[in-house]
Coordinates of C-alpha atoms and ligand atoms in Angstrom, one line a residue:
M106 CA 63.4 -64.3 0.9
G107 CA 63.5 -61.0 -0.8
R108 CA 61.0 -58.5 0.5
G109 CA 61.4 -56.2 -2.4
N110 CA 62.4 -52.6 -2.5
P111 CA 61.3 -50.5 0.6
G112 CA 60.5 -47.7 -1.7
Q113 CA 58.1 -49.8 -3.6
R114 CA 56.3 -51.0 -0.4
S115 CA 55.7 -47.4 0.7
A116 CA 54.3 -46.6 -2.7
R117 CA 51.9 -49.5 -2.4
R118 CA 50.8 -48.4 1.2
G119 CA 50.2 -44.9 -0.2
T120 CA 47.7 -46.3 -2.8
R121 CA 46.0 -48.7 -0.3
G122 CA 42.3 -47.9 0.1
V123 CA 42.1 -45.5 -2.8
R124 CA 39.6 -46.7 -5.3
R125 CA 40.3 -45.9 -8.8
R126 CA 37.5 -44.0 -10.4
A127 CA 35.9 -45.6 -13.4
A128 CA 36.3 -43.7 -16.5
P129 CA 33.1 -41.7 -17.3
P130 CA 31.1 -43.1 -20.1
E131 CA 31.7 -41.5 -23.4
R132 CA 28.8 -39.3 -24.5
S133 CA 28.1 -37.4 -27.5
P134 CA 29.7 -33.9 -27.2
R135 CA 26.5 -32.3 -28.3
I136 CA 24.3 -34.0 -25.7
G137 CA 26.9 -33.4 -23.0
A138 CA 27.0 -29.7 -23.8
L139 CA 23.2 -29.5 -23.5
C140 CA 22.8 -31.6 -20.3
G141 CA 25.8 -30.5 -18.3
P142 CA 27.4 -32.7 -15.6
R143 CA 25.2 -35.4 -14.3
L144 CA 24.7 -35.0 -10.5
G145 CA 23.0 -38.2 -9.6
P146 CA 22.6 -41.8 -10.8
P147 CA 21.1 -42.1 -14.2
G148 CA 17.3 -42.2 -14.3
R149 CA 16.8 -40.1 -11.1
R150 CA 16.4 -36.4 -11.0
R151 CA 17.6 -34.3 -8.2
R152 CA 14.8 -32.3 -6.5
C153 CA 15.2 -28.6 -6.4
F154 CA 13.8 -26.6 -3.4
R155 CA 13.0 -23.0 -4.2
R156 CA 13.9 -20.6 -1.4
R157 CA 10.9 -18.7 -0.1
A158 CA 11.2 -15.4 1.7
P159 CA 9.9 -15.6 5.3
P160 CA 6.7 -13.8 6.0
H161 CA 7.0 -10.1 6.8
A162 CA 10.6 -10.0 5.5
P163 CA 11.1 -6.6 4.0
T164 CA 13.0 -7.8 0.9
R165 CA 12.8 -6.8 -2.7
T166 CA 12.5 -9.2 -5.5
A167 CA 15.3 -9.6 -8.0
L168 CA 13.6 -10.0 -11.3
A169 CA 14.0 -9.4 -14.9
P170 CA 13.6 -5.7 -15.8
P171 CA 9.9 -4.7 -16.1
G172 CA 8.3 -4.3 -19.4
R173 CA 9.3 -7.8 -20.7
P174 CA 6.5 -10.3 -20.8
T175 CA 7.3 -14.0 -20.3
R176 CA 7.2 -16.2 -23.4
A177 CA 4.0 -17.9 -22.3
A178 CA 2.2 -14.6 -21.7
E179 CA 3.6 -13.2 -24.9
R180 CA 2.3 -16.1 -26.9
A181 CA -1.1 -15.8 -25.2
D182 CA -1.5 -12.1 -25.6
P183 CA 1.2 -9.8 -27.1
T184 CA -0.3 -6.8 -25.2
V185 CA 0.6 -8.3 -21.8
T186 CA 3.6 -6.7 -20.1
L187 CA 5.5 -7.5 -16.9
D188 CA 5.5 -4.5 -14.5
K189 CA 7.0 -3.8 -11.1
I190 CA 6.1 -1.0 -8.7
D191 CA 5.7 -0.2 -5.0
A192 CA 2.1 -0.1 -3.9
L193 CA -0.1 0.1 -0.8
A194 CA -2.6 -2.7 -0.2
L195 CA -6.0 -1.0 0.5
R196 CA -8.6 -3.7 0.0
I197 CA -8.7 -7.5 -0.2
H198 CA -11.7 -9.4 -1.6
P199 CA -12.2 -13.1 -2.0
Y200 CA -12.3 -14.2 -5.7
S201 CA -12.7 -17.9 -5.3
E202 CA -11.9 -20.5 -2.7
T203 CA -8.2 -20.0 -3.2
S204 CA -7.7 -16.7 -5.0
Q205 CA -8.1 -13.1 -3.9
I206 CA -8.5 -9.7 -5.5
V207 CA -6.4 -6.9 -4.0
N208 CA -6.9 -3.2 -4.6
W209 CA -3.7 -1.2 -4.5
L210 CA -2.6 2.4 -4.8
T211 CA 0.7 2.5 -6.7
A212 CA 3.6 4.8 -6.1
K213 CA 2.5 6.7 -9.1
G214 CA -0.8 7.4 -7.4
E215 CA -2.8 5.1 -9.6
P216 CA -5.5 2.7 -8.4
L217 CA -4.6 -0.9 -9.4
T218 CA -6.5 -4.1 -9.0
T219 CA -4.8 -7.5 -9.2
L220 CA -5.9 -11.1 -9.1
V221 CA -3.7 -13.1 -6.8
K222 CA -4.1 -16.7 -8.0
G223 CA -3.9 -19.4 -5.4
A224 CA -3.3 -16.9 -2.6
C225 CA -5.1 -19.1 0.0
R226 CA -3.5 -22.4 -0.9
P227 CA -1.6 -23.9 2.0
K228 CA 1.8 -23.8 0.2
S229 CA 1.2 -20.6 -1.7
G230 CA 4.1 -18.3 -2.1
F231 CA 1.9 -15.3 -1.4
L232 CA 1.1 -16.3 2.2
G233 CA 2.2 -13.6 4.5
Q234 CA 3.4 -11.4 1.7
Y235 CA 0.5 -8.9 1.7
D236 CA -2.2 -7.7 4.0
F237 CA -4.2 -4.6 4.7
F238 CA -2.1 -1.4 4.7
Y239 CA 1.2 -3.1 3.7
T240 CA 3.6 -1.3 1.5
C241 CA 4.7 -4.0 -1.0
E242 CA 6.8 -4.4 -4.0
L243 CA 4.4 -5.7 -6.6
V244 CA 5.3 -7.6 -9.8
F245 CA 2.3 -8.2 -12.0
Y246 CA 1.3 -8.8 -15.6
R247 CA -0.4 -5.7 -16.9
H248 CA -3.4 -6.7 -19.0
D249 CA -5.4 -4.5 -21.3
R250 CA -8.7 -5.9 -20.2
P251 CA -12.0 -4.0 -19.9
D252 CA -12.5 -5.1 -16.3
G253 CA -9.1 -3.5 -15.4
L254 CA -7.9 -6.7 -13.7
H255 CA -4.2 -7.5 -13.7
I256 CA -2.5 -10.7 -12.6
A257 CA -0.1 -10.6 -9.6
R258 CA 3.1 -12.6 -10.1
E259 CA 5.2 -11.8 -7.1
I260 CA 4.6 -9.7 -3.9
A261 CA 7.2 -8.8 -1.4
P262 CA 6.4 -6.8 1.8
L263 CA 8.4 -3.6 2.5
K264 CA 6.4 -2.2 5.5
T265 CA 3.8 -4.2 7.4
R266 CA 2.4 -1.7 10.0
S267 CA 1.0 -4.3 12.4
R268 CA -0.8 -1.7 14.6
L269 CA -3.1 -0.8 11.7
R270 CA -4.6 -4.3 12.0
S271 CA -4.7 -4.6 15.8
D272 CA -5.8 -1.1 16.9
W273 CA -9.4 -0.6 15.7
Q274 CA -9.3 3.2 15.7
A275 CA -6.1 3.2 13.6
F276 CA -7.8 0.6 11.3
C277 CA -10.9 2.7 10.8
G278 CA -8.8 5.8 10.0
A279 CA -6.5 4.0 7.6
S280 CA -9.5 2.4 5.9
Y281 CA -11.2 5.7 5.3
A282 CA -8.0 7.4 4.2
G283 CA -7.3 4.6 1.7
T284 CA -10.9 4.8 0.3
L285 CA -10.7 8.5 -0.1
A286 CA -7.3 8.4 -1.8
A287 CA -8.4 5.6 -4.2
E288 CA -11.6 7.4 -5.1
L289 CA -9.7 10.7 -5.8
A290 CA -7.2 8.9 -7.9
R291 CA -10.0 7.1 -9.8
S292 CA -11.7 10.4 -10.5
G293 CA -8.7 11.8 -12.2
G294 CA -6.4 13.0 -9.5
A295 CA -3.8 10.3 -9.8
H296 CA -0.5 11.7 -8.7
A297 CA 2.6 10.4 -6.9
R298 CA 2.0 12.9 -4.1
L299 CA -1.3 11.2 -3.4
Y300 CA 0.6 7.9 -2.6
Q301 CA 3.3 9.8 -0.6
Q302 CA 0.7 11.5 1.6
L303 CA -1.2 8.3 2.2
E304 CA 1.9 6.4 3.1
A305 CA 3.0 9.2 5.5
L306 CA -0.4 8.9 7.2
F307 CA -0.2 5.1 7.5
D308 CA 3.3 5.5 9.0
A309 CA 2.0 8.1 11.5
L310 CA -1.0 5.9 12.4
Q311 CA 1.5 3.1 13.2
V312 CA 3.1 5.1 16.0
Q313 CA 0.8 8.1 16.8
S314 CA -2.5 8.1 18.7
G315 CA -4.2 11.3 17.4
V316 CA -6.3 9.5 14.7
A317 CA -8.9 12.3 14.4
A318 CA -6.3 15.1 14.0
L319 CA -4.4 13.0 11.5
L320 CA -7.5 12.5 9.4
I321 CA -8.2 16.2 9.3
W322 CA -4.6 16.8 8.2
F323 CA -5.0 14.2 5.5
E324 CA -8.3 15.6 4.2
L325 CA -6.8 19.1 3.9
Q326 CA -3.8 17.6 2.0
M327 CA -6.2 15.7 -0.3
L328 CA -8.2 18.9 -1.0
G329 CA -5.0 20.7 -1.8
L330 CA -3.8 18.0 -4.2
M331 CA -7.1 18.2 -6.0
G332 CA -7.0 22.0 -6.3
W333 CA -10.0 22.4 -3.9
A334 CA -8.0 23.7 -0.9
P335 CA -10.2 26.1 1.1
Q336 CA -8.8 29.7 1.3
L337 CA -8.3 30.4 4.9
N338 CA -6.1 33.5 5.1
R339 CA -8.0 36.1 3.0
C340 CA -11.6 36.7 2.1
V341 CA -12.5 34.8 -1.0
V342 CA -14.4 37.9 -2.4
C343 CA -12.5 41.0 -1.5
G344 CA -9.1 39.6 -0.5
S345 CA -9.0 41.4 2.8
A346 CA -7.6 39.7 6.0
P347 CA -9.6 41.0 8.9
P348 CA -8.0 40.3 12.3
G349 CA -9.4 38.0 15.1
D350 CA -13.1 37.2 15.1
A351 CA -14.1 39.6 12.3
W352 CA -14.6 36.6 10.0
A353 CA -18.2 35.9 9.0
G354 CA -17.5 32.2 8.5
L355 CA -16.5 29.7 5.9
A356 CA -18.5 29.6 2.7
V357 CA -18.2 26.1 1.0
T358 CA -19.7 27.3 -2.3
L359 CA -17.2 30.1 -2.6
G360 CA -14.2 28.0 -1.4
G361 CA -13.0 29.8 1.7
V362 CA -13.6 32.4 4.4
L363 CA -15.7 35.5 4.1
C364 CA -15.4 38.8 5.9
Q365 CA -18.5 40.4 7.4
P366 CA -19.2 43.0 4.7
C367 CA -18.9 40.4 1.9
R368 CA -21.2 38.0 3.6
A369 CA -23.8 40.8 4.0
A370 CA -23.5 41.7 0.4
R371 CA -23.5 38.1 -1.0
R372 CA -26.0 36.6 1.4
V373 CA -24.4 33.1 1.0
E374 CA -24.6 30.4 3.6
T375 CA -21.5 30.1 5.8
D376 CA -20.3 27.7 8.5
A377 CA -19.4 29.5 11.7
V378 CA -15.7 28.8 12.6
S379 CA -14.0 30.6 15.5
A380 CA -10.7 32.3 15.2
A381 CA -9.0 29.5 17.0
G382 CA -10.6 27.0 14.7
L383 CA -9.4 28.9 11.6
A384 CA -5.9 29.1 13.1
L385 CA -5.9 25.4 13.6
L386 CA -7.1 24.7 10.1
R387 CA -4.4 26.9 8.7
R388 CA -1.8 25.1 10.7
W389 CA -3.0 21.7 9.5
Q390 CA -3.2 22.9 5.9
T391 CA 0.4 24.1 5.9
A392 CA 1.9 21.2 7.9
S393 CA 4.2 19.2 5.6
S394 CA 4.0 16.0 7.6
P395 CA 1.6 14.3 10.1
N396 CA 4.0 14.8 12.9
A397 CA 4.0 18.6 12.3
A398 CA 0.2 18.6 12.3
L399 CA 0.1 16.8 15.7
A400 CA 2.4 19.3 17.3
A401 CA -0.5 21.8 17.8
P402 CA -2.9 21.1 20.7
C403 CA -6.4 20.2 19.4
P404 CA -9.4 20.6 21.7
P405 CA -12.3 18.2 20.9
E406 CA -14.7 21.0 20.0
L407 CA -12.4 22.3 17.4
L408 CA -12.0 18.8 16.0
L409 CA -15.8 18.5 15.6
V410 CA -16.1 21.9 13.8
S411 CA -13.2 21.0 11.5
R412 CA -14.7 17.6 10.7
R413 CA -18.1 19.2 9.8
V414 CA -16.6 21.9 7.6
L415 CA -14.2 19.6 5.8
G416 CA -17.1 17.1 5.3
R417 CA -19.1 19.8 3.6
F418 CA -16.2 20.7 1.4
L419 CA -15.7 17.1 0.3
L420 CA -19.4 16.6 -0.3
Y421 CA -19.5 19.8 -2.4
H422 CA -16.7 18.7 -4.7
L423 CA -17.2 14.9 -4.8
D424 CA -21.0 14.9 -4.9
W425 CA -20.9 11.9 -2.6
M426 CA -19.4 10.9 0.7
P427 CA -17.5 7.7 1.5
R428 CA -19.4 5.7 4.2
A429 CA -16.0 4.9 5.7
R430 CA -15.7 8.6 6.7
R431 CA -18.8 8.4 9.0
V432 CA -17.5 5.2 10.6
A433 CA -14.0 6.6 11.1
W434 CA -15.3 9.7 12.8
Q435 CA -17.7 7.8 15.0
M436 CA -14.9 5.6 16.1
T437 CA -12.2 8.2 16.6
S438 CA -13.8 11.6 17.7
G439 CA -15.9 10.8 20.7
G440 CA -19.1 9.7 18.9
K441 CA -21.6 7.3 20.4
H442 CA -19.7 4.4 18.9
A443 CA -16.3 5.6 20.0
E444 CA -16.0 3.1 22.8
T445 CA -17.5 0.2 20.8
K446 CA -14.8 -2.2 19.7
P447 CA -15.6 -4.0 16.4
E448 CA -15.4 -7.8 16.3
G449 CA -12.1 -9.3 15.6
F450 CA -9.9 -6.7 17.2
P451 CA -7.9 -7.8 20.2
R452 CA -7.9 -4.3 21.9
Ligands
ZN220 ZN1 -14.5 40.3 1.9

């Protein structure tokens, strides 16, 4: 019995168990080019899972360049543009059961209000992406609507600052500072420096404990940005610089300190500030960062005098006073509510 050629047997073993693939069905070249390779059995579509960034992950979005609206938005309204900018989340309001309105201060120092659709849905992509005092990268549709409301498309957190939502003194300070900055920007003082100073304050509140001193530094910086900085080195009338305690006080209506002769001649109302208080105010005014402002020791009595004087300056120029200022000072500078912990704060 012939067993055949050994070379032929080894060739058969080598092909044992290997199934020959069926030839792919012929398709029209035009349809194949449109559909691409088929990944599953015909009639079933493969599910695609979109990767979602974990909450609090400081990642930036990779999107199309800003300024180009989507086709749907372009069809709906040709004036809608897609914009991307870093911004600080200052306020969050409910809009409906599932949507929220967020007030931002952008990196250009402009106040911005966005509607975040479906933010409270269980599977919303916005969950954990923004909260009070976050620095976020915001992608939104810029609408030219009379109510000034824009539509958020994507939000990615860059800085979360957890202490500002757990330490109630830091929360009150950040809330007041954000309110003041937003109102100044809304009243015509929009400037990138406004955003930078507010972000520097938030960063300092995250790690520092001197909330009252930080707020005085911030108010002096805001007055300087608006062109309302009090003149603290020379008399606002005669320009002299008397030494020590020869100052008559600080005249809010004139915008700075007065010497004794000028006060007697003008008969204007002044706030008494000691030489040590004036020196501290000068130091805070020229401090370029919150940490530099905190380097100087600050007795509680000087804090109260500085708070009163700067409050009168702000009221004189703004014609109104944010209610958040009174709350922040009561909570941070030894007022009667300083030891009262608001509800919802763990410590
Ligand atoms: Zn003078």
